[in-house]
Short mmCIF file of C-alpha atoms and ligand atoms in Angstrom, two decimals:
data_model
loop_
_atom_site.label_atom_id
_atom_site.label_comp_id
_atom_site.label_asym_id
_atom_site.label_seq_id
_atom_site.Cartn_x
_atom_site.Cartn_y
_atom_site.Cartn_z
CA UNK A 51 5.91 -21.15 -17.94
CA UNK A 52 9.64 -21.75 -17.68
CA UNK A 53 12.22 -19.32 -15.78
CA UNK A 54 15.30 -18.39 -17.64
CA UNK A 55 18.61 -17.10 -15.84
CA UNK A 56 18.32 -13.61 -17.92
CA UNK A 57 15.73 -11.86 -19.58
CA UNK A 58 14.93 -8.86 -21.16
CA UNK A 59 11.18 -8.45 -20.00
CA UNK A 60 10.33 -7.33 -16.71
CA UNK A 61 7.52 -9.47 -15.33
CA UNK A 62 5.31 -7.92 -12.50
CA UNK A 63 2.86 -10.31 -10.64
CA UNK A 64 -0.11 -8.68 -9.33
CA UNK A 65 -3.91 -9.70 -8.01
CA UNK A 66 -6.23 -10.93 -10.77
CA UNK A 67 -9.46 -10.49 -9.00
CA UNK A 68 -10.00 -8.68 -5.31
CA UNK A 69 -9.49 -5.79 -3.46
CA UNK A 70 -5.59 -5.30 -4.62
CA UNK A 71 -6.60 -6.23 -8.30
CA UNK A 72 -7.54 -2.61 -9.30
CA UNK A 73 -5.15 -0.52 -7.09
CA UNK A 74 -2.69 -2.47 -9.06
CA UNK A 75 -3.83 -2.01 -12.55
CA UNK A 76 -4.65 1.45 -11.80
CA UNK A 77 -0.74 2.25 -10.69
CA UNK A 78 0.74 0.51 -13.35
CA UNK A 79 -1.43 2.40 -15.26
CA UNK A 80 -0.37 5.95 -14.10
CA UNK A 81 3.40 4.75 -14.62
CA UNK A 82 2.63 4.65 -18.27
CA UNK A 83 2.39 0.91 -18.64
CA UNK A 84 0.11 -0.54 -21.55
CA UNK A 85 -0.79 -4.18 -21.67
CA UNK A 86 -2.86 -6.19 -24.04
CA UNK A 87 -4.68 -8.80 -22.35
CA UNK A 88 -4.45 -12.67 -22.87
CA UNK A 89 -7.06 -14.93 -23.85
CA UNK A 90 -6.65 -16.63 -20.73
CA UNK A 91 -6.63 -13.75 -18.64
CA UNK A 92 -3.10 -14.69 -16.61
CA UNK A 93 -0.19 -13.09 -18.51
CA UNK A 94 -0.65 -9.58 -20.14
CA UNK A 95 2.10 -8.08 -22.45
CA UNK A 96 3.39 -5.00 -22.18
CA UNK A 97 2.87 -3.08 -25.42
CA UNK A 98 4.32 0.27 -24.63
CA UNK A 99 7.65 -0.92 -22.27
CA UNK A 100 8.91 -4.50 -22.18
CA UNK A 101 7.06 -4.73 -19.13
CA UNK A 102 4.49 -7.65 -18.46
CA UNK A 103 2.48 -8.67 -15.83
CA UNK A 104 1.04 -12.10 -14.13
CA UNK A 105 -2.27 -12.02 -13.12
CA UNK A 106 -2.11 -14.50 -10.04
CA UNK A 107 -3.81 -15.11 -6.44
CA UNK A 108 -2.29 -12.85 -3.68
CA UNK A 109 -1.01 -15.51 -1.79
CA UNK A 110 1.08 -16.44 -4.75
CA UNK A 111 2.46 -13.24 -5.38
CA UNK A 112 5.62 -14.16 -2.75
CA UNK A 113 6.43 -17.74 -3.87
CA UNK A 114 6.40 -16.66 -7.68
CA UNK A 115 8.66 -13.87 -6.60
CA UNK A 116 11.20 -16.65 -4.86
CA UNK A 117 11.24 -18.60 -7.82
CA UNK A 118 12.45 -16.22 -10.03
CA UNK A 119 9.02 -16.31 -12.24
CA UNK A 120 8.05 -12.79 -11.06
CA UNK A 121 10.36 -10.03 -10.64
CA UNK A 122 8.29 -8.12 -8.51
CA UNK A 123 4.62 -8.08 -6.90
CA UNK A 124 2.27 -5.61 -5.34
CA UNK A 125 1.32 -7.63 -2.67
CA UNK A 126 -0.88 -6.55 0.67
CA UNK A 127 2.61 -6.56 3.32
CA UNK A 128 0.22 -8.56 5.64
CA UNK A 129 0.98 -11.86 2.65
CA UNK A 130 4.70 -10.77 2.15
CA UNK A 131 5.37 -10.91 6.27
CA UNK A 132 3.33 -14.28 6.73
CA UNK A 133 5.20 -16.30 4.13
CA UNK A 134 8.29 -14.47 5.10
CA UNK A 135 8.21 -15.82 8.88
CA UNK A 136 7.01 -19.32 7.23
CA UNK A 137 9.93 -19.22 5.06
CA UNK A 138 12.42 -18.62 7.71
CA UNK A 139 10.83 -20.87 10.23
CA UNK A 140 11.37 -23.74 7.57
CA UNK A 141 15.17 -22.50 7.15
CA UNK A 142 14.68 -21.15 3.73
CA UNK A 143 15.14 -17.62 2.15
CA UNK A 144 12.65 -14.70 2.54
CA UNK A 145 10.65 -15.06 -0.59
CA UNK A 146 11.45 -11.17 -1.15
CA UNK A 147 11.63 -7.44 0.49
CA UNK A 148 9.63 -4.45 0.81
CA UNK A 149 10.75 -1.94 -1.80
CA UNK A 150 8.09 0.21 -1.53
CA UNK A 151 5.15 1.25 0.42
CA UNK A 152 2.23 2.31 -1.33
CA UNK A 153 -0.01 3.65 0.70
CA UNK A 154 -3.24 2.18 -0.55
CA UNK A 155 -5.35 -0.84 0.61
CA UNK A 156 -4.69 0.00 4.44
CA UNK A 157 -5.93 -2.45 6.69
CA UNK A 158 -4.70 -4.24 9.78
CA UNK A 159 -4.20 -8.01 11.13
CA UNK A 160 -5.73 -8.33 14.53
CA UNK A 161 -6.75 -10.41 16.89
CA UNK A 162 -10.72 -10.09 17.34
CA UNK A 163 -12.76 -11.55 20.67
CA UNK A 164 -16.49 -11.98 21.33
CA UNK A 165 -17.97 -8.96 21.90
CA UNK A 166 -19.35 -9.76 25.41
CA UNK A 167 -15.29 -10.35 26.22
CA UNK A 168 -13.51 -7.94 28.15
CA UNK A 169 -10.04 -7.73 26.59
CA UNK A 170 -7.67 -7.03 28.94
CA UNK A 171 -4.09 -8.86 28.11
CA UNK A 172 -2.28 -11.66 26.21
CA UNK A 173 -2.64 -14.28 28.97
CA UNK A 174 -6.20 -14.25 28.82
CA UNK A 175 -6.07 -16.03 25.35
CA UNK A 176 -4.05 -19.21 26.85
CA UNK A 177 -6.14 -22.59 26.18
CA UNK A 178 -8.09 -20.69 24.00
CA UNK A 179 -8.58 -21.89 20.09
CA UNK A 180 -7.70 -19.24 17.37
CA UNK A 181 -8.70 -19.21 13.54
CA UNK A 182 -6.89 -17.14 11.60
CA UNK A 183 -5.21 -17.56 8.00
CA UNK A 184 -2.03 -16.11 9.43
CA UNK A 185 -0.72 -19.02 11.67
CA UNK A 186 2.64 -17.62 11.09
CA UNK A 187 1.99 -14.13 12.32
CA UNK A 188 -0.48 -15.28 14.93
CA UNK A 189 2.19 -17.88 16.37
CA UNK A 190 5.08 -15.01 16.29
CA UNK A 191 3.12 -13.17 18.77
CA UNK A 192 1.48 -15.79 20.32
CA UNK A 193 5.01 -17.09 21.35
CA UNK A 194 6.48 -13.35 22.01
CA UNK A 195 3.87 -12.55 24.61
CA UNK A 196 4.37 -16.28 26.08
CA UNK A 197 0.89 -17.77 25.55
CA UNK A 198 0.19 -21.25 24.47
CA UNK A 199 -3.13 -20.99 22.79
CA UNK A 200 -4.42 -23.79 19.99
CA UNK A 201 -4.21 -21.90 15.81
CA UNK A 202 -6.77 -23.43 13.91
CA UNK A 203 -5.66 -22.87 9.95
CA UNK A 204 -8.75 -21.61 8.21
CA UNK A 205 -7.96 -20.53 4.17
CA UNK A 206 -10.89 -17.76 3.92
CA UNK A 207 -14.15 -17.04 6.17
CA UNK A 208 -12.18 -17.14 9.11
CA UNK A 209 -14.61 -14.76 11.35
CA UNK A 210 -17.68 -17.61 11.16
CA UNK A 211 -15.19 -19.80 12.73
CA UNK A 212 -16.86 -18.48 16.63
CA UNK A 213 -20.10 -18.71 15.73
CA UNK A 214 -19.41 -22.23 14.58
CA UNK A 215 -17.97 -23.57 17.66
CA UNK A 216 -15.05 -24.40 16.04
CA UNK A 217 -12.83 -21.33 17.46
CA UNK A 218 -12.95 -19.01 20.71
CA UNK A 219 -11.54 -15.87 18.75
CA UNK A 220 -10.35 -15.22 15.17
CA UNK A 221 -7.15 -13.07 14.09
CA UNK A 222 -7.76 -11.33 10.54
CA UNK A 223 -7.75 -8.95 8.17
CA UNK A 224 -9.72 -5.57 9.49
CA UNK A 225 -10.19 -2.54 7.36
CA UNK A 226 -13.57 -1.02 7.65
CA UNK A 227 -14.72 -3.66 11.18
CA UNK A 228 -18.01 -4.02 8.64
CA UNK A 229 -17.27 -8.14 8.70
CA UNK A 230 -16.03 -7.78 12.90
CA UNK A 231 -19.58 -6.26 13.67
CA UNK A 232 -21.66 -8.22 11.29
CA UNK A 233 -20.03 -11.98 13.10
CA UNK A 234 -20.44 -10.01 16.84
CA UNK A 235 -16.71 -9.71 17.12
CA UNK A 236 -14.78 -6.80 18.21
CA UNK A 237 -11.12 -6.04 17.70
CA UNK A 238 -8.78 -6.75 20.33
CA UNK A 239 -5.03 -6.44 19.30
CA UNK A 240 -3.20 -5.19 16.31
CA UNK A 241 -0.57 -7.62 15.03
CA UNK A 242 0.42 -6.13 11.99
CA UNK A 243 -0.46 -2.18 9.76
CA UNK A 244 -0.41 -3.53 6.60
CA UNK A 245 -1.14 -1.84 2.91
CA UNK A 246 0.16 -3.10 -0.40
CA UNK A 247 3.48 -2.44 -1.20
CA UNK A 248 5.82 -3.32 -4.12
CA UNK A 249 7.87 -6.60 -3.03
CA UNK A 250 10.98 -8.14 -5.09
CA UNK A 251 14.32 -9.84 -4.70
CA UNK A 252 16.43 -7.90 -2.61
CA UNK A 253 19.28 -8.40 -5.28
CA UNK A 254 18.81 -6.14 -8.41
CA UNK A 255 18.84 -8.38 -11.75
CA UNK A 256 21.72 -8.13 -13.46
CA UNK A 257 20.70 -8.13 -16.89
CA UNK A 258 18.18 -5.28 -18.51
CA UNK A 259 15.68 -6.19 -15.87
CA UNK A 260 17.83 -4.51 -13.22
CA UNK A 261 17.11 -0.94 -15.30
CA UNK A 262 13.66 -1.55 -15.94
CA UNK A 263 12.70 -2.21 -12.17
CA UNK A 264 14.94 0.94 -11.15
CA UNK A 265 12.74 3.02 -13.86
CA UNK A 266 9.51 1.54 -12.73
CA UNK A 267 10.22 2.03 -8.99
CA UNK A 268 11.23 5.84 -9.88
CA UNK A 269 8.16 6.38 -11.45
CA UNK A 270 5.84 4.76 -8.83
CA UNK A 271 7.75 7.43 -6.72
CA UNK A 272 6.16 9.81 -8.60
CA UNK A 273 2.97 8.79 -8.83
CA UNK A 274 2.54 8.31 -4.96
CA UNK A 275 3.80 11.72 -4.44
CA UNK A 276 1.65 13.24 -6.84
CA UNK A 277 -1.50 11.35 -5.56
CA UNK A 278 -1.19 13.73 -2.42
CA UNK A 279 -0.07 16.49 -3.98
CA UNK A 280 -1.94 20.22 -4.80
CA UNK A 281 -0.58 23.28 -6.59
CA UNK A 282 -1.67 26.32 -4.49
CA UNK A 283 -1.89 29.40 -6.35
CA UNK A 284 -2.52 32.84 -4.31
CA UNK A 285 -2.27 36.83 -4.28
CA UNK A 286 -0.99 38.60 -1.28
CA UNK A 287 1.37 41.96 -0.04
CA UNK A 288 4.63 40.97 -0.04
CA UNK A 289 4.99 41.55 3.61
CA UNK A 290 2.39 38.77 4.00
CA UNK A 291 4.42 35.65 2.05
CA UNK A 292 6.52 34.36 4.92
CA UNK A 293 2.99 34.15 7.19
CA UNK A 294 1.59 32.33 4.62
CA UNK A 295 4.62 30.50 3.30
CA UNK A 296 4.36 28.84 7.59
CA UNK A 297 1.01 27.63 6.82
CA UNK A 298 1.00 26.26 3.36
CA UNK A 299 1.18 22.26 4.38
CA UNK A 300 4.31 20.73 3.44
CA UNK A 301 5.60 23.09 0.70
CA UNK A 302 8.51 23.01 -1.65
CA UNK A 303 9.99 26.69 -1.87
CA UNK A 304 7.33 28.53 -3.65
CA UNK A 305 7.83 30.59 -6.72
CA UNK A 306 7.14 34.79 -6.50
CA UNK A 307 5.34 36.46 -9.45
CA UNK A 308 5.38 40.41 -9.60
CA UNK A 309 1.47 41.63 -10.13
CA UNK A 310 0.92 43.82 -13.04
CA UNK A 311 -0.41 46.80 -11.99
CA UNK A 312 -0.11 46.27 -8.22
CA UNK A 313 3.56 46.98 -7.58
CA UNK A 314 3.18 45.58 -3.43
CA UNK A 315 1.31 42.75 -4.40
CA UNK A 316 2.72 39.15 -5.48
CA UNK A 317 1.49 36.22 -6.73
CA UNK A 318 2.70 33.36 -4.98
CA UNK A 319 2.61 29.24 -6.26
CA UNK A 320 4.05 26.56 -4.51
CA UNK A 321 3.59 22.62 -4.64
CA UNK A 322 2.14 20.74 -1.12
CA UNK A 323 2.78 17.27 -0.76
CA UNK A 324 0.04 16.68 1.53
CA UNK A 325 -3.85 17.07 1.46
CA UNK A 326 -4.84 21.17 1.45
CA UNK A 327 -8.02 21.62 3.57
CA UNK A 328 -10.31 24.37 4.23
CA UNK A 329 -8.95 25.27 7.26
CA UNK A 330 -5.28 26.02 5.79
CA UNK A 331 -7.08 28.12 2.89
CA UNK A 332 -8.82 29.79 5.96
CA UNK A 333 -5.90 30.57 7.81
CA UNK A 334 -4.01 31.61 4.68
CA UNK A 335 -6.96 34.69 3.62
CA UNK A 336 -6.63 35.59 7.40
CA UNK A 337 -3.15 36.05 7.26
CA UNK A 338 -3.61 38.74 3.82
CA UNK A 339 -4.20 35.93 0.98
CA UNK A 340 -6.77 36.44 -1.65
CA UNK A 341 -7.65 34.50 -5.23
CA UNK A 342 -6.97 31.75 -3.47
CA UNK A 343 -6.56 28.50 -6.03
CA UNK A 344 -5.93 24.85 -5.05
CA UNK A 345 -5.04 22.64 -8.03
CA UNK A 346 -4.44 19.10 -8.59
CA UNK A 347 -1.29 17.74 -10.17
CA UNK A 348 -0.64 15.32 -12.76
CA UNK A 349 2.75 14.69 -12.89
CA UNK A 350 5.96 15.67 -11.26
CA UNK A 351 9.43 14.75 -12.08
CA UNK A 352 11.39 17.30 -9.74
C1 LIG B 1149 -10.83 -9.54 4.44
C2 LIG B 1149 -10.93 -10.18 5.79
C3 LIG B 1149 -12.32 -9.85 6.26
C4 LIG B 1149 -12.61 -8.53 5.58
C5 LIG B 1149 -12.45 -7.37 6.54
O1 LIG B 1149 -11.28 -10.41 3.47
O2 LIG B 1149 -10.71 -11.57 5.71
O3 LIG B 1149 -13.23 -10.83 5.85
O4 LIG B 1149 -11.65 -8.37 4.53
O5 LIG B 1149 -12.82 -6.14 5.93
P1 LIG B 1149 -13.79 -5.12 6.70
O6 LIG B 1149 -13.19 -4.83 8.04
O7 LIG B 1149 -13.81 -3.89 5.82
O8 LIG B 1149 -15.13 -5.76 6.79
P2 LIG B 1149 -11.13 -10.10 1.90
O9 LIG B 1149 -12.30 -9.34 1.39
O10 LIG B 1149 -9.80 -9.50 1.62
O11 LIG B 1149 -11.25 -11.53 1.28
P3 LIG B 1149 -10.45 -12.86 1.68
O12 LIG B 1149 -10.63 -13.07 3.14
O13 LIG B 1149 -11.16 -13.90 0.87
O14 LIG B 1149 -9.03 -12.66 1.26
ZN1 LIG B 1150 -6.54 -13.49 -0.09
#
């Protein structure tokens, strides 16, 4: 593959197999993005926008950014922050920024100890021999909290590393503690929240590119807003509304609907960008609510 100064296609670099690999498709997906799959599986053309995408590792995702090959990745931020530090501790350029969060694939980069060890702060760790595939990261804090402990680089099954003999603690990737509890460790300190987020150059491209990522970004907006987002649909006396206008979670201004037929009565709708539960349907027939609907939404463009 060869990088050109200017092009017309957008190219987006994502995971080809693992947790991020779906999440990604799936988004791309919902931002109306059509591809048609290669034979070999590693570059997929956009059919419906000029749009297409790299199918790479993770760890990748960053360095094709920096090169120019990629114009942006969805990347876990826990990748984008390790070869970030790398990069700058080498004297070179970030490899690219966060543009946006995406609130999917939480998990967070700890530190993890035995479980028979009683955490109790930094200085207990000095002498002792970490794995971790974040040596980056790990040395950051290592070095901010003052402690000189030994980071053993391990690419992948990093918490068998104790058992092994060949570390004293491991610092990786938690999300469930499923792999912590089944290797007897327990987690100890967070380093780093991470989730995946959209990552490019901070500069815009100046050719059609620059449009096409502003569009995309725009719609991924959308999409994350709408992923949270419920239409609530209710009756009430109109002396009710502003009770139950307080308790409707994070609500645009909601429209009012005269009732045919019941002249004190409205109907009320309103869009919440944040979950509905049963309590706040609960609270809302206390307070004079009735027909009570919660819908989902597929699309918003406000
Ligand atoms: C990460 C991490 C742990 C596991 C933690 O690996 O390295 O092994 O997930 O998840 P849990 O807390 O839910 O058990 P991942 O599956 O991403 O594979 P990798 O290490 O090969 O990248
Ligand atoms: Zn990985």
């Amino acid at each position: 593959m060869t990088t050109t100064k200017t092009r017309d296609r957008l190219r987006i670099a994502i995971q080809k197999s693992g947790r991020m690999a779906d999440v990604s498709q799936d988004l791309l997906a919902r931002c109306g993005l059509k591809f048609r799959q290669s034979r070999d599986k590693l570059f997929c053309f956009g059919e419906s926008m000029p749009i297409d995408l790299l199918l790479v590792r993770d760890d990748d995702i960053p360095g094709l950014i920096a090169q120019g090959v990629a114009d942006l990745g969805i990347v876990g931020r826990n990748v984008l922050a390790e070869q970030t530090l790398a990069a700058r501790a080498n004297g070179e350029a970030a490899p690219g920024v966060e543009l946006r969060p995406l609130n999917t694939s939480r998990c967070r980069l700890s530190i993890a100890v035995p479980q028979e060890m009683e955490y109790e702060n930094p200085q207990q760790l000095q002498g002792l021999r970490i794995a971790t595939s974040y040596p980056a990261l790990l040395g950051d804090w290592l070095a901010r909290n003052g402690v000189e402990a030994k980071v053993v680089f391990l690419a992948g099954s990093v918490e068998i590393a104790p058992r092994l003999g060949t570390a004293d603690l491991i610092c990786d990737l938690v999300s469930s503690g499923a792999t912590l509890a089944a290797n007897q460790l327990k987690e100890a300190v967070v380093l780093l929240d991470s989730e995946a987020v959209i990552a490019g150059p901070e500069e815009v491209p100046l050719d059609e590119r620059g449009e096409l990522r502003e569009l995309l970004l725009r719609r991924i907006d959308g999409v994350i807003q709408v992923r949270e987002s419920k239409l609530v649909m209710l009756h009430a006396a109109r002396g009710a509304i502003e009770t139950i206008r307080a308790i409707l979670p994070n609500a645009q201004t909601p429209t009012l609907l005269p009732i045919e037929g019941s002249p004190d009565q409205v109907a009320l709708q309103a869009v919440c960008y944040g979950a509905v539960t049963w309590t706040h349907l609960e609270d809302m027939k206390r307070a004079g609510a009735s027909q009570l609907l919660v819908l989902p939404v597929e699309k918003i463009l406000a």
